[in-house]
């Protein structure tokens, strides 16, 4: 008979997921990054075995530490916290019992990437699979709109429709542009996004960002381009941005960053055309009471 502990109250609360498992430090990581194994196909067909590695509460795959109650019911660490240490199957206290046998068994398995149907055909050790999927080149893209914390993910055609319909982003065709940015009170500079424009050029899509934010205590304006696709393809293109007036001119030339890099990462790396506020006001001319910047640009394909 299994040890008996006091039954606990049936209290379940939703709390943010907490991941304590470091997928980069298991023994399996010393194995080759990806292997081909026909045995894996047979394993996937054994649903009864596979289900032992699925948390019965959240239905996600379990990673160490895998917990079990005194009666042998298993649970992932996130759910142990969420159910306040009370086994959802038998209502006994979970304690801190590790299911080492199941953890060891998982270490011996090889599984396909979950993006297999989308083109990734590599096979990975169980404890390497999750780390790979976080960086798999076949994974969906995050929405490139930076004006809100948008959680939408998808592939490029889906994101294009999402940007147009949900964010009301301006869509343009062509590889040259001439934008005019106006702000009535340029002295109110906050970390805020001003505008996102999407260009269809060479059969690909590019996002032009123009923003007002601060570098330290200095208010600046910045324009930069991102490519809607992976970094390897983004490197096939180049772009230039130009702003100026009153006989002065600033020119930036670079390579568009992939939307795999977050908007904030690109902005904070200052990889784009940066205009100090005083210079931007000088370009605007006159009374310095209104910002009027004209930014022209061009996108080309590298030979």
mmCIF file with all atom_site columns, N, CA and C in Angstrom, residues 165-217:
data_model
loop_
_atom_site.group_PDB
_atom_site.id
_atom_site.type_symbol
_atom_site.label_atom_id
_atom_site.label_alt_id
_atom_site.label_comp_id
_atom_site.label_asym_id
_atom_site.label_entity_id
_atom_site.label_seq_id
_atom_site.pdbx_PDB_ins_code
_atom_site.Cartn_x
_atom_site.Cartn_y
_atom_site.Cartn_z
_atom_site.occupancy
_atom_site.B_iso_or_equiv
_atom_site.pdbx_formal_charge
_atom_site.auth_seq_id
_atom_site.auth_comp_id
_atom_site.auth_asym_id
_atom_site.auth_atom_id
_atom_site.pdbx_PDB_model_num
ATOM 1   N N  . UNK A 1 165 ? -5.403 44.236 -41.249 1.00 0.00 ? 165 UNK A N  1
ATOM 2   C CA . UNK A 1 165 ? -6.774 44.241 -40.731 1.00 0.00 ? 165 UNK A CA 1
ATOM 3   C C  . UNK A 1 165 ? -6.862 44.675 -39.269 1.00 0.00 ? 165 UNK A C  1
ATOM 4   N N  . UNK A 1 166 ? -5.913 44.227 -38.445 1.00 0.00 ? 166 UNK A N  1
ATOM 5   C CA . UNK A 1 166 ? -6.007 44.469 -37.008 1.00 0.00 ? 166 UNK A CA 1
ATOM 6   C C  . UNK A 1 166 ? -5.237 45.705 -36.551 1.00 0.00 ? 166 UNK A C  1
ATOM 7   N N  . UNK A 1 167 ? -4.072 45.947 -37.153 1.00 0.00 ? 167 UNK A N  1
ATOM 8   C CA . UNK A 1 167 ? -3.268 47.105 -36.755 1.00 0.00 ? 167 UNK A CA 1
ATOM 9   C C  . UNK A 1 167 ? -3.416 48.289 -37.708 1.00 0.00 ? 167 UNK A C  1
ATOM 10  N N  . UNK A 1 168 ? -4.141 48.086 -38.805 1.00 0.00 ? 168 UNK A N  1
ATOM 11  C CA . UNK A 1 168 ? -4.391 49.162 -39.779 1.00 0.00 ? 168 UNK A CA 1
ATOM 12  C C  . UNK A 1 168 ? -3.093 49.773 -40.302 1.00 0.00 ? 168 UNK A C  1
ATOM 13  N N  . UNK A 1 169 ? -2.108 48.928 -40.531 1.00 0.00 ? 169 UNK A N  1
ATOM 14  C CA . UNK A 1 169 ? -0.795 49.384 -41.013 1.00 0.00 ? 169 UNK A CA 1
ATOM 15  C C  . UNK A 1 169 ? -0.895 49.755 -42.492 1.00 0.00 ? 169 UNK A C  1
ATOM 16  N N  . UNK A 1 170 ? -0.183 50.812 -42.876 1.00 0.00 ? 170 UNK A N  1
ATOM 17  C CA . UNK A 1 170 ? -0.131 51.222 -44.277 1.00 0.00 ? 170 UNK A CA 1
ATOM 18  C C  . UNK A 1 170 ? 0.666  50.209 -45.089 1.00 0.00 ? 170 UNK A C  1
ATOM 19  N N  . UNK A 1 171 ? 0.120  49.797 -46.220 1.00 0.00 ? 171 UNK A N  1
ATOM 20  C CA . UNK A 1 171 ? 0.765  48.842 -47.110 1.00 0.00 ? 171 UNK A CA 1
ATOM 21  C C  . UNK A 1 171 ? 1.137  49.538 -48.415 1.00 0.00 ? 171 UNK A C  1
ATOM 22  N N  . UNK A 1 172 ? 2.382  49.377 -48.851 1.00 0.00 ? 172 UNK A N  1
ATOM 23  C CA . UNK A 1 172 ? 2.846  50.019 -50.076 1.00 0.00 ? 172 UNK A CA 1
ATOM 24  C C  . UNK A 1 172 ? 3.572  49.015 -50.962 1.00 0.00 ? 172 UNK A C  1
ATOM 25  N N  . UNK A 1 173 ? 3.481  49.236 -52.274 1.00 0.00 ? 173 UNK A N  1
ATOM 26  C CA . UNK A 1 173 ? 4.240  48.456 -53.237 1.00 0.00 ? 173 UNK A CA 1
ATOM 27  C C  . UNK A 1 173 ? 5.382  49.324 -53.761 1.00 0.00 ? 173 UNK A C  1
ATOM 28  N N  . UNK A 1 174 ? 6.510  48.698 -54.033 1.00 0.00 ? 174 UNK A N  1
ATOM 29  C CA . UNK A 1 174 ? 7.639  49.430 -54.573 1.00 0.00 ? 174 UNK A CA 1
ATOM 30  C C  . UNK A 1 174 ? 8.829  49.420 -53.646 1.00 0.00 ? 174 UNK A C  1
ATOM 31  N N  . UNK A 1 175 ? 9.985  49.770 -54.207 1.00 0.00 ? 175 UNK A N  1
ATOM 32  C CA . UNK A 1 175 ? 11.250 49.683 -53.479 1.00 0.00 ? 175 UNK A CA 1
ATOM 33  C C  . UNK A 1 175 ? 11.829 51.039 -53.121 1.00 0.00 ? 175 UNK A C  1
ATOM 34  N N  . UNK A 1 176 ? 11.088 52.110 -53.378 1.00 0.00 ? 176 UNK A N  1
ATOM 35  C CA . UNK A 1 176 ? 11.506 53.446 -52.941 1.00 0.00 ? 176 UNK A CA 1
ATOM 36  C C  . UNK A 1 176 ? 10.358 54.076 -52.167 1.00 0.00 ? 176 UNK A C  1
ATOM 37  N N  . UNK A 1 177 ? 10.697 54.988 -51.270 1.00 0.00 ? 177 UNK A N  1
ATOM 38  C CA . UNK A 1 177 ? 9.651  55.633 -50.481 1.00 0.00 ? 177 UNK A CA 1
ATOM 39  C C  . UNK A 1 177 ? 10.088 57.043 -50.088 1.00 0.00 ? 177 UNK A C  1
ATOM 40  N N  . UNK A 1 178 ? 9.091  57.864 -49.795 1.00 0.00 ? 178 UNK A N  1
ATOM 41  C CA . UNK A 1 178 ? 9.298  59.248 -49.405 1.00 0.00 ? 178 UNK A CA 1
ATOM 42  C C  . UNK A 1 178 ? 8.258  59.561 -48.344 1.00 0.00 ? 178 UNK A C  1
ATOM 43  N N  . UNK A 1 179 ? 8.664  59.502 -47.081 1.00 0.00 ? 179 UNK A N  1
ATOM 44  C CA . UNK A 1 179 ? 7.732  59.671 -45.968 1.00 0.00 ? 179 UNK A CA 1
ATOM 45  C C  . UNK A 1 179 ? 7.969  61.014 -45.275 1.00 0.00 ? 179 UNK A C  1
ATOM 46  N N  . UNK A 1 180 ? 6.877  61.604 -44.806 1.00 0.00 ? 180 UNK A N  1
ATOM 47  C CA . UNK A 1 180 ? 6.969  62.847 -44.069 1.00 0.00 ? 180 UNK A CA 1
ATOM 48  C C  . UNK A 1 180 ? 6.363  62.634 -42.685 1.00 0.00 ? 180 UNK A C  1
ATOM 49  N N  . UNK A 1 181 ? 7.160  62.907 -41.660 1.00 0.00 ? 181 UNK A N  1
ATOM 50  C CA . UNK A 1 181 ? 6.725  62.721 -40.279 1.00 0.00 ? 181 UNK A CA 1
ATOM 51  C C  . UNK A 1 181 ? 6.563  64.082 -39.615 1.00 0.00 ? 181 UNK A C  1
ATOM 52  N N  . UNK A 1 182 ? 5.410  64.290 -38.997 1.00 0.00 ? 182 UNK A N  1
ATOM 53  C CA . UNK A 1 182 ? 5.094  65.566 -38.368 1.00 0.00 ? 182 UNK A CA 1
ATOM 54  C C  . UNK A 1 182 ? 4.658  65.325 -36.930 1.00 0.00 ? 182 UNK A C  1
ATOM 55  N N  . UNK A 1 183 ? 5.185  66.132 -36.013 1.00 0.00 ? 183 UNK A N  1
ATOM 56  C CA . UNK A 1 183 ? 4.769  66.072 -34.618 1.00 0.00 ? 183 UNK A CA 1
ATOM 57  C C  . UNK A 1 183 ? 4.609  67.493 -34.109 1.00 0.00 ? 183 UNK A C  1
ATOM 58  N N  . UNK A 1 184 ? 3.439  67.808 -33.542 1.00 0.00 ? 184 UNK A N  1
ATOM 59  C CA . UNK A 1 184 ? 3.131  69.191 -33.162 1.00 0.00 ? 184 UNK A CA 1
ATOM 60  C C  . UNK A 1 184 ? 3.959  69.670 -31.978 1.00 0.00 ? 184 UNK A C  1
ATOM 61  N N  . UNK A 1 185 ? 4.281  68.761 -31.034 1.00 0.00 ? 185 UNK A N  1
ATOM 62  C CA . UNK A 1 185 ? 5.097  69.149 -29.876 1.00 0.00 ? 185 UNK A CA 1
ATOM 63  C C  . UNK A 1 185 ? 6.292  68.214 -29.760 1.00 0.00 ? 185 UNK A C  1
ATOM 64  N N  . UNK A 1 186 ? 7.366  68.506 -30.450 1.00 0.00 ? 186 UNK A N  1
ATOM 65  C CA . UNK A 1 186 ? 8.521  67.602 -30.479 1.00 0.00 ? 186 UNK A CA 1
ATOM 66  C C  . UNK A 1 186 ? 9.269  67.515 -29.154 1.00 0.00 ? 186 UNK A C  1
ATOM 67  N N  . UNK A 1 187 ? 8.946  68.385 -28.191 1.00 0.00 ? 187 UNK A N  1
ATOM 68  C CA . UNK A 1 187 ? 9.646  68.342 -26.910 1.00 0.00 ? 187 UNK A CA 1
ATOM 69  C C  . UNK A 1 187 ? 9.076  67.264 -25.995 1.00 0.00 ? 187 UNK A C  1
ATOM 70  N N  . UNK A 1 188 ? 7.956  66.689 -26.365 1.00 0.00 ? 188 UNK A N  1
ATOM 71  C CA . UNK A 1 188 ? 7.379  65.585 -25.597 1.00 0.00 ? 188 UNK A CA 1
ATOM 72  C C  . UNK A 1 188 ? 7.813  64.267 -26.239 1.00 0.00 ? 188 UNK A C  1
ATOM 73  N N  . UNK A 1 189 ? 9.028  63.862 -25.942 1.00 0.00 ? 189 UNK A N  1
ATOM 74  C CA . UNK A 1 189 ? 9.562  62.627 -26.514 1.00 0.00 ? 189 UNK A CA 1
ATOM 75  C C  . UNK A 1 189 ? 9.493  61.527 -25.465 1.00 0.00 ? 189 UNK A C  1
ATOM 76  N N  . UNK A 1 190 ? 8.776  60.483 -25.767 1.00 0.00 ? 190 UNK A N  1
ATOM 77  C CA . UNK A 1 190 ? 8.678  59.341 -24.870 1.00 0.00 ? 190 UNK A CA 1
ATOM 78  C C  . UNK A 1 190 ? 9.114  58.094 -25.620 1.00 0.00 ? 190 UNK A C  1
ATOM 79  N N  . UNK A 1 191 ? 9.292  56.999 -24.874 1.00 0.00 ? 191 UNK A N  1
ATOM 80  C CA . UNK A 1 191 ? 9.611  55.736 -25.524 1.00 0.00 ? 191 UNK A CA 1
ATOM 81  C C  . UNK A 1 191 ? 8.345  55.190 -26.173 1.00 0.00 ? 191 UNK A C  1
ATOM 82  N N  . UNK A 1 192 ? 8.073  55.657 -27.357 1.00 0.00 ? 192 UNK A N  1
ATOM 83  C CA . UNK A 1 192 ? 6.836  55.275 -28.021 1.00 0.00 ? 192 UNK A CA 1
ATOM 84  C C  . UNK A 1 192 ? 7.078  55.061 -29.509 1.00 0.00 ? 192 UNK A C  1
ATOM 85  N N  . UNK A 1 193 ? 6.297  54.172 -30.072 1.00 0.00 ? 193 UNK A N  1
ATOM 86  C CA . UNK A 1 193 ? 6.373  53.935 -31.503 1.00 0.00 ? 193 UNK A CA 1
ATOM 87  C C  . UNK A 1 193 ? 5.501  54.939 -32.234 1.00 0.00 ? 193 UNK A C  1
ATOM 88  N N  . UNK A 1 194 ? 6.012  55.464 -33.304 1.00 0.00 ? 194 UNK A N  1
ATOM 89  C CA . UNK A 1 194 ? 5.230  56.410 -34.092 1.00 0.00 ? 194 UNK A CA 1
ATOM 90  C C  . UNK A 1 194 ? 4.509  55.711 -35.231 1.00 0.00 ? 194 UNK A C  1
ATOM 91  N N  . UNK A 1 195 ? 5.247  54.972 -36.034 1.00 0.00 ? 195 UNK A N  1
ATOM 92  C CA . UNK A 1 195 ? 4.642  54.476 -37.262 1.00 0.00 ? 195 UNK A CA 1
ATOM 93  C C  . UNK A 1 195 ? 5.323  53.209 -37.755 1.00 0.00 ? 195 UNK A C  1
ATOM 94  N N  . UNK A 1 196 ? 4.526  52.348 -38.370 1.00 0.00 ? 196 UNK A N  1
ATOM 95  C CA . UNK A 1 196 ? 5.041  51.160 -39.052 1.00 0.00 ? 196 UNK A CA 1
ATOM 96  C C  . UNK A 1 196 ? 4.414  51.123 -40.435 1.00 0.00 ? 196 UNK A C  1
ATOM 97  N N  . UNK A 1 197 ? 5.232  50.974 -41.446 1.00 0.00 ? 197 UNK A N  1
ATOM 98  C CA . UNK A 1 197 ? 4.762  50.855 -42.822 1.00 0.00 ? 197 UNK A CA 1
ATOM 99  C C  . UNK A 1 197 ? 5.335  49.573 -43.408 1.00 0.00 ? 197 UNK A C  1
ATOM 100 N N  . UNK A 1 198 ? 4.522  48.836 -44.158 1.00 0.00 ? 198 UNK A N  1
ATOM 101 C CA . UNK A 1 198 ? 4.965  47.591 -44.771 1.00 0.00 ? 198 UNK A CA 1
ATOM 102 C C  . UNK A 1 198 ? 5.096  47.794 -46.275 1.00 0.00 ? 198 UNK A C  1
ATOM 103 N N  . UNK A 1 199 ? 6.240  47.357 -46.831 1.00 0.00 ? 199 UNK A N  1
ATOM 104 C CA . UNK A 1 199 ? 6.502  47.464 -48.264 1.00 0.00 ? 199 UNK A CA 1
ATOM 105 C C  . UNK A 1 199 ? 6.571  46.086 -48.894 1.00 0.00 ? 199 UNK A C  1
ATOM 106 N N  . UNK A 1 200 ? 5.929  45.948 -50.051 1.00 0.00 ? 200 UNK A N  1
ATOM 107 C CA . UNK A 1 200 ? 6.036  44.738 -50.862 1.00 0.00 ? 200 UNK A CA 1
ATOM 108 C C  . UNK A 1 200 ? 7.027  45.043 -51.971 1.00 0.00 ? 200 UNK A C  1
ATOM 109 N N  . UNK A 1 201 ? 8.176  44.383 -51.897 1.00 0.00 ? 201 UNK A N  1
ATOM 110 C CA . UNK A 1 201 ? 9.277  44.701 -52.804 1.00 0.00 ? 201 UNK A CA 1
ATOM 111 C C  . UNK A 1 201 ? 10.021 43.415 -53.144 1.00 0.00 ? 201 UNK A C  1
ATOM 112 N N  . UNK A 1 202 ? 10.291 43.174 -54.428 1.00 0.00 ? 202 UNK A N  1
ATOM 113 C CA . UNK A 1 202 ? 10.948 41.948 -54.880 1.00 0.00 ? 202 UNK A CA 1
ATOM 114 C C  . UNK A 1 202 ? 10.180 40.692 -54.441 1.00 0.00 ? 202 UNK A C  1
ATOM 115 N N  . UNK A 1 203 ? 8.864  40.815 -54.288 1.00 0.00 ? 203 UNK A N  1
ATOM 116 C CA . UNK A 1 203 ? 8.066  39.681 -53.856 1.00 0.00 ? 203 UNK A CA 1
ATOM 117 C C  . UNK A 1 203 ? 8.206  39.363 -52.382 1.00 0.00 ? 203 UNK A C  1
ATOM 118 N N  . UNK A 1 204 ? 8.885  40.228 -51.621 1.00 0.00 ? 204 UNK A N  1
ATOM 119 C CA . UNK A 1 204 ? 9.070  40.058 -50.175 1.00 0.00 ? 204 UNK A CA 1
ATOM 120 C C  . UNK A 1 204 ? 8.436  41.244 -49.456 1.00 0.00 ? 204 UNK A C  1
ATOM 121 N N  . UNK A 1 205 ? 8.387  41.160 -48.125 1.00 0.00 ? 205 UNK A N  1
ATOM 122 C CA . UNK A 1 205 ? 7.793  42.234 -47.342 1.00 0.00 ? 205 UNK A CA 1
ATOM 123 C C  . UNK A 1 205 ? 8.805  42.792 -46.344 1.00 0.00 ? 205 UNK A C  1
ATOM 124 N N  . UNK A 1 206 ? 8.803  44.103 -46.212 1.00 0.00 ? 206 UNK A N  1
ATOM 125 C CA . UNK A 1 206 ? 9.725  44.818 -45.330 1.00 0.00 ? 206 UNK A CA 1
ATOM 126 C C  . UNK A 1 206 ? 8.923  45.762 -44.436 1.00 0.00 ? 206 UNK A C  1
ATOM 127 N N  . UNK A 1 207 ? 9.377  45.914 -43.191 1.00 0.00 ? 207 UNK A N  1
ATOM 128 C CA . UNK A 1 207 ? 8.729  46.807 -42.225 1.00 0.00 ? 207 UNK A CA 1
ATOM 129 C C  . UNK A 1 207 ? 9.617  48.019 -41.977 1.00 0.00 ? 207 UNK A C  1
ATOM 130 N N  . UNK A 1 208 ? 9.089  49.201 -42.239 1.00 0.00 ? 208 UNK A N  1
ATOM 131 C CA . UNK A 1 208 ? 9.813  50.434 -41.947 1.00 0.00 ? 208 UNK A CA 1
ATOM 132 C C  . UNK A 1 208 ? 9.292  51.002 -40.634 1.00 0.00 ? 208 UNK A C  1
ATOM 133 N N  . UNK A 1 209 ? 10.176 51.138 -39.659 1.00 0.00 ? 209 UNK A N  1
ATOM 134 C CA . UNK A 1 209 ? 9.830  51.702 -38.354 1.00 0.00 ? 209 UNK A CA 1
ATOM 135 C C  . UNK A 1 209 ? 10.368 53.130 -38.258 1.00 0.00 ? 209 UNK A C  1
ATOM 136 N N  . UNK A 1 210 ? 9.564  54.013 -37.683 1.00 0.00 ? 210 UNK A N  1
ATOM 137 C CA . UNK A 1 210 ? 10.030 55.354 -37.355 1.00 0.00 ? 210 UNK A CA 1
ATOM 138 C C  . UNK A 1 210 ? 9.560  55.664 -35.940 1.00 0.00 ? 210 UNK A C  1
ATOM 139 N N  . UNK A 1 211 ? 10.503 56.035 -35.070 1.00 0.00 ? 211 UNK A N  1
ATOM 140 C CA . UNK A 1 211 ? 10.173 56.139 -33.652 1.00 0.00 ? 211 UNK A CA 1
ATOM 141 C C  . UNK A 1 211 ? 10.818 57.334 -32.969 1.00 0.00 ? 211 UNK A C  1
ATOM 142 N N  . UNK A 1 212 ? 10.208 57.676 -31.845 1.00 0.00 ? 212 UNK A N  1
ATOM 143 C CA . UNK A 1 212 ? 10.787 58.660 -30.929 1.00 0.00 ? 212 UNK A CA 1
ATOM 144 C C  . UNK A 1 212 ? 11.069 57.944 -29.618 1.00 0.00 ? 212 UNK A C  1
ATOM 145 N N  . UNK A 1 213 ? 12.284 58.037 -29.120 1.00 0.00 ? 213 UNK A N  1
ATOM 146 C CA . UNK A 1 213 ? 12.616 57.441 -27.833 1.00 0.00 ? 213 UNK A CA 1
ATOM 147 C C  . UNK A 1 213 ? 13.839 58.166 -27.274 1.00 0.00 ? 213 UNK A C  1
ATOM 148 N N  . UNK A 1 214 ? 14.412 57.645 -26.225 1.00 0.00 ? 214 UNK A N  1
ATOM 149 C CA . UNK A 1 214 ? 15.559 58.304 -25.603 1.00 0.00 ? 214 UNK A CA 1
ATOM 150 C C  . UNK A 1 214 ? 16.735 57.350 -25.484 1.00 0.00 ? 214 UNK A C  1
ATOM 151 N N  . UNK A 1 215 ? 17.918 57.868 -25.742 1.00 0.00 ? 215 UNK A N  1
ATOM 152 C CA . UNK A 1 215 ? 19.166 57.153 -25.481 1.00 0.00 ? 215 UNK A CA 1
ATOM 153 C C  . UNK A 1 215 ? 19.789 57.844 -24.283 1.00 0.00 ? 215 UNK A C  1
ATOM 154 N N  . UNK A 1 216 ? 19.712 57.188 -23.125 1.00 0.00 ? 216 UNK A N  1
ATOM 155 C CA . UNK A 1 216 ? 20.096 57.857 -21.890 1.00 0.00 ? 216 UNK A CA 1
ATOM 156 C C  . UNK A 1 216 ? 19.115 58.984 -21.622 1.00 0.00 ? 216 UNK A C  1
ATOM 157 N N  . UNK A 1 217 ? 19.627 60.210 -21.560 1.00 0.00 ? 217 UNK A N  1
ATOM 158 C CA . UNK A 1 217 ? 18.770 61.385 -21.349 1.00 0.00 ? 217 UNK A CA 1
ATOM 159 C C  . UNK A 1 217 ? 18.517 62.140 -22.651 1.00 0.00 ? 217 UNK A C  1
#
